[in-house]
Amino acid sequence: MVKAVFPGSFDPPTFGHLNIVERASGIFEELFVVVAVNRQKNSLFTPEERLDFFRQLIAPYSNVSVHLCDTLIVDFARKNGCKVLVRGVRSVPDFSYEFEVSILNKSLDPGIETFFMPTDPKYFVLRSSAIKELASFDGNLSSMVPPIVAKALKAKFPPSSGLPEAERLRT
Ligand code: ADP
């Protein structure tokens, strides 16, 4: 009976993230989705908004909870009795990055393991940054993010403000 953490920026959550939540919740006793609070990172949604998306999205899963974290993720995991960090991978560049992060986390706490979960092929192109850019051009997001996220993205990018917001996100 192992508890796991699925950490991320989730700015915003996509169907790719939710697919990992669904699969990991079927494997682990409990899954803690952890929204990383990185005040330096130029995020579109506040940590509280991202937490709120997940509160609604995890409703079907009785063993999944969502949390904010502004400390090292291994510290969060240890404090909550979790032995595993789950990370999704879409591609070799993703794996290469995630592998380095896993080595760093292992050096911080050797008792915590990272499990990599390959994306479902349906979602391998989904990337929060590209979705924000698409939203800024009023693109159709229905196959990429849940309706509550699509609605919130539309609200962040009213048609007249598309280009400046897209520029801001590129920097
Ligand atoms: P980060 O936390 O690195 O800023 P994200 O918040 O976008 O990245 O993603 C959190 C985790 O979900 C990461 O492990 C990332 O590789 C994974 N992920 C993102 N999009 C997908 C997807 N479409 N399919 C599977 N995993 C994904």
Short mmCIF file of C-alpha atoms and ligand atoms in Angstrom, two decimals:
data_model
loop_
_atom_site.label_atom_id
_atom_site.label_comp_id
_atom_site.label_asym_id
_atom_site.label_seq_id
_atom_site.Cartn_x
_atom_site.Cartn_y
_atom_site.Cartn_z
CA MET A 1 0.00 0.00 0.00
CA VAL A 2 2.00 2.95 -1.30
CA LYS A 3 1.03 6.61 -1.32
CA ALA A 4 2.22 8.83 -4.17
CA VAL A 5 2.56 12.48 -5.07
CA PHE A 6 1.90 13.87 -8.55
CA PRO A 7 3.52 17.32 -8.55
CA GLY A 8 3.40 19.96 -11.25
CA SER A 9 2.77 23.53 -12.21
CA PHE A 10 -0.53 22.59 -13.89
CA ASP A 11 -0.86 26.04 -15.45
CA PRO A 12 -3.49 24.97 -16.42
CA PRO A 13 -4.40 21.28 -15.96
CA THR A 14 -4.92 19.42 -19.25
CA PHE A 15 -6.44 16.09 -20.26
CA GLY A 16 -2.84 14.78 -20.31
CA HIS A 17 -2.43 15.57 -16.60
CA LEU A 18 -5.84 14.09 -15.81
CA ASN A 19 -4.95 10.90 -17.64
CA ILE A 20 -1.92 10.50 -15.36
CA VAL A 21 -4.12 11.18 -12.31
CA GLU A 22 -6.61 8.54 -13.40
CA ARG A 23 -3.99 5.88 -14.08
CA ALA A 24 -1.93 6.62 -10.96
CA SER A 25 -5.03 6.61 -8.74
CA GLY A 26 -5.67 3.04 -9.92
CA ILE A 27 -2.21 1.94 -8.84
CA PHE A 28 -1.50 3.77 -5.58
CA GLU A 29 -3.42 3.62 -2.32
CA GLU A 30 -3.61 7.41 -2.23
CA LEU A 31 -2.56 10.07 -4.72
CA PHE A 32 -1.69 13.61 -3.67
CA VAL A 33 -1.86 16.03 -6.59
CA VAL A 34 0.44 18.88 -5.62
CA VAL A 35 0.26 22.26 -7.26
CA ALA A 36 3.69 23.84 -7.01
CA VAL A 37 3.64 27.44 -5.83
CA ASN A 38 6.43 29.17 -7.67
CA ARG A 39 5.90 32.88 -7.24
CA GLN A 40 8.87 33.65 -9.52
CA LYS A 41 7.43 31.68 -12.42
CA ASN A 42 5.30 33.72 -14.79
CA SER A 43 2.11 31.71 -14.47
CA LEU A 44 -1.21 32.56 -16.08
CA PHE A 45 -3.36 31.14 -13.27
CA THR A 46 -2.72 31.75 -9.57
CA PRO A 47 -1.89 28.72 -7.41
CA GLU A 48 -5.35 29.04 -5.84
CA GLU A 49 -7.04 28.99 -9.26
CA ARG A 50 -5.08 25.87 -10.23
CA LEU A 51 -5.98 24.23 -6.90
CA ASP A 52 -9.62 25.04 -7.52
CA PHE A 53 -9.56 23.47 -11.01
CA PHE A 54 -8.20 20.26 -9.55
CA ARG A 55 -10.67 20.25 -6.64
CA GLN A 56 -13.41 19.99 -9.24
CA LEU A 57 -11.57 17.63 -11.59
CA ILE A 58 -10.64 15.02 -9.00
CA ALA A 59 -14.21 14.68 -7.66
CA PRO A 60 -14.67 11.23 -9.32
CA TYR A 61 -11.61 9.77 -7.56
CA SER A 62 -12.07 8.93 -3.89
CA ASN A 63 -8.36 8.33 -3.22
CA VAL A 64 -7.08 11.57 -4.81
CA SER A 65 -6.61 14.88 -2.99
CA VAL A 66 -5.09 18.18 -4.08
CA HIS A 67 -2.68 20.45 -2.21
CA LEU A 68 -0.57 23.58 -2.64
CA CYS A 69 3.14 23.32 -1.90
CA ASP A 70 5.74 26.05 -1.60
CA THR A 71 8.50 23.81 -0.25
CA LEU A 72 10.66 21.12 -1.80
CA ILE A 73 8.46 18.37 -3.16
CA VAL A 74 10.46 15.65 -1.39
CA ASP A 75 9.79 17.43 1.92
CA PHE A 76 6.08 17.47 1.14
CA ALA A 77 6.20 13.76 0.23
CA ARG A 78 8.06 12.77 3.40
CA LYS A 79 5.74 14.78 5.67
CA ASN A 80 2.71 13.11 4.09
CA GLY A 81 4.07 9.56 4.18
CA CYS A 82 4.45 9.29 0.37
CA LYS A 83 7.28 7.12 -1.01
CA VAL A 84 6.72 7.82 -4.70
CA LEU A 85 6.77 10.86 -6.97
CA VAL A 86 4.85 10.29 -10.21
CA ARG A 87 5.93 12.20 -13.30
CA GLY A 88 4.39 11.99 -16.74
CA VAL A 89 6.60 11.86 -19.83
CA ARG A 90 5.57 12.71 -23.37
CA SER A 91 8.86 12.52 -25.22
CA VAL A 92 12.59 11.89 -25.00
CA PRO A 93 13.33 15.56 -24.14
CA ASP A 94 10.74 15.30 -21.34
CA PHE A 95 12.41 12.13 -20.09
CA SER A 96 15.82 13.69 -20.20
CA TYR A 97 14.64 16.62 -18.05
CA GLU A 98 12.62 14.43 -15.69
CA PHE A 99 15.52 12.02 -15.29
CA GLU A 100 17.79 14.82 -14.07
CA VAL A 101 15.15 16.09 -11.66
CA SER A 102 14.70 12.55 -10.33
CA ILE A 103 18.43 12.25 -9.63
CA LEU A 104 18.36 15.56 -7.79
CA ASN A 105 15.35 14.47 -5.74
CA LYS A 106 17.02 11.13 -4.97
CA SER A 107 20.05 12.98 -3.64
CA LEU A 108 17.77 15.11 -1.44
CA ASP A 109 15.89 12.10 -0.07
CA PRO A 110 17.05 8.58 -1.03
CA GLY A 111 13.88 7.11 0.49
CA ILE A 112 11.65 8.63 -2.17
CA GLU A 113 11.43 7.05 -5.63
CA THR A 114 10.34 8.67 -8.89
CA PHE A 115 8.03 6.64 -11.15
CA PHE A 116 7.74 7.74 -14.78
CA MET A 117 4.47 7.22 -16.56
CA PRO A 118 4.40 7.55 -20.34
CA THR A 119 1.63 9.68 -21.74
CA ASP A 120 -1.35 8.10 -23.40
CA PRO A 121 -0.67 8.58 -27.14
CA LYS A 122 -3.93 10.54 -27.37
CA TYR A 123 -2.38 13.28 -25.25
CA PHE A 124 1.26 13.36 -26.23
CA VAL A 125 1.02 16.74 -27.94
CA LEU A 126 -0.68 18.42 -24.97
CA ARG A 127 1.48 21.02 -23.32
CA SER A 128 0.18 23.78 -21.02
CA SER A 129 2.33 26.45 -22.70
CA ALA A 130 1.01 25.63 -26.19
CA ILE A 131 -2.55 25.52 -24.90
CA LYS A 132 -2.20 29.04 -23.45
CA GLU A 133 -0.89 30.29 -26.75
CA LEU A 134 -3.72 28.62 -28.63
CA ALA A 135 -6.21 30.17 -26.19
CA SER A 136 -4.74 33.59 -26.89
CA PHE A 137 -5.65 33.09 -30.55
CA ASP A 138 -9.14 31.91 -29.61
CA GLY A 139 -8.41 28.33 -30.75
CA ASN A 140 -10.69 25.38 -30.02
CA LEU A 141 -9.52 23.76 -26.77
CA SER A 142 -12.26 21.20 -26.25
CA SER A 143 -10.08 18.16 -26.96
CA MET A 144 -7.23 19.45 -24.80
CA VAL A 145 -8.60 20.70 -21.49
CA PRO A 146 -11.72 20.06 -19.42
CA PRO A 147 -14.62 22.50 -19.96
CA ILE A 148 -13.99 24.42 -16.70
CA VAL A 149 -10.42 25.11 -17.79
CA ALA A 150 -11.45 26.04 -21.34
CA LYS A 151 -13.94 28.52 -19.89
CA ALA A 152 -11.35 30.06 -17.59
CA LEU A 153 -8.86 30.35 -20.47
CA LYS A 154 -11.45 32.15 -22.58
CA ALA A 155 -11.99 34.58 -19.71
CA LYS A 156 -8.24 35.25 -19.44
CA PHE A 157 -8.02 36.01 -23.15
CA PRO A 158 -10.89 38.21 -24.22
CA PRO A 159 -10.68 38.53 -28.06
CA SER A 160 -9.30 42.08 -28.03
CA SER A 161 -6.36 41.27 -25.74
CA GLY A 162 -5.05 38.14 -27.51
CA LEU A 163 -1.75 39.30 -28.94
CA PRO A 164 -0.25 41.19 -25.99
CA GLU A 165 -1.01 38.27 -23.64
CA ALA A 166 0.57 35.81 -26.07
CA GLU A 167 3.66 38.02 -26.23
CA ARG A 168 3.86 38.14 -22.43
CA LEU A 169 3.77 34.33 -22.22
CA ARG A 170 6.52 33.95 -24.79
CA THR A 171 8.95 35.94 -22.67
P1 ADP B 1 6.14 21.16 -14.66
O1 ADP B 1 5.65 20.72 -13.33
O2 ADP B 1 7.41 20.46 -15.06
O3 ADP B 1 6.12 22.63 -14.86
P2 ADP B 1 3.55 20.47 -15.84
O4 ADP B 1 2.83 21.12 -14.71
O5 ADP B 1 3.11 20.86 -17.21
O6 ADP B 1 5.12 20.58 -15.76
O7 ADP B 1 3.36 18.90 -15.76
C1 ADP B 1 3.38 18.16 -14.58
C2 ADP B 1 3.75 16.72 -14.92
O8 ADP B 1 2.83 16.20 -15.89
C3 ADP B 1 5.14 16.59 -15.57
O9 ADP B 1 5.70 15.37 -15.14
C4 ADP B 1 4.84 16.56 -17.05
O10 ADP B 1 5.85 15.88 -17.78
C5 ADP B 1 3.54 15.77 -17.04
N1 ADP B 1 2.71 16.04 -18.23
C6 ADP B 1 2.40 17.23 -18.77
N2 ADP B 1 1.62 17.09 -19.86
C7 ADP B 1 1.44 15.75 -20.01
C8 ADP B 1 0.77 14.92 -20.98
N3 ADP B 1 0.12 15.47 -22.01
N4 ADP B 1 0.82 13.59 -20.82
C9 ADP B 1 1.50 13.04 -19.78
N5 ADP B 1 2.18 13.75 -18.87
C10 ADP B 1 2.14 15.08 -18.96
#
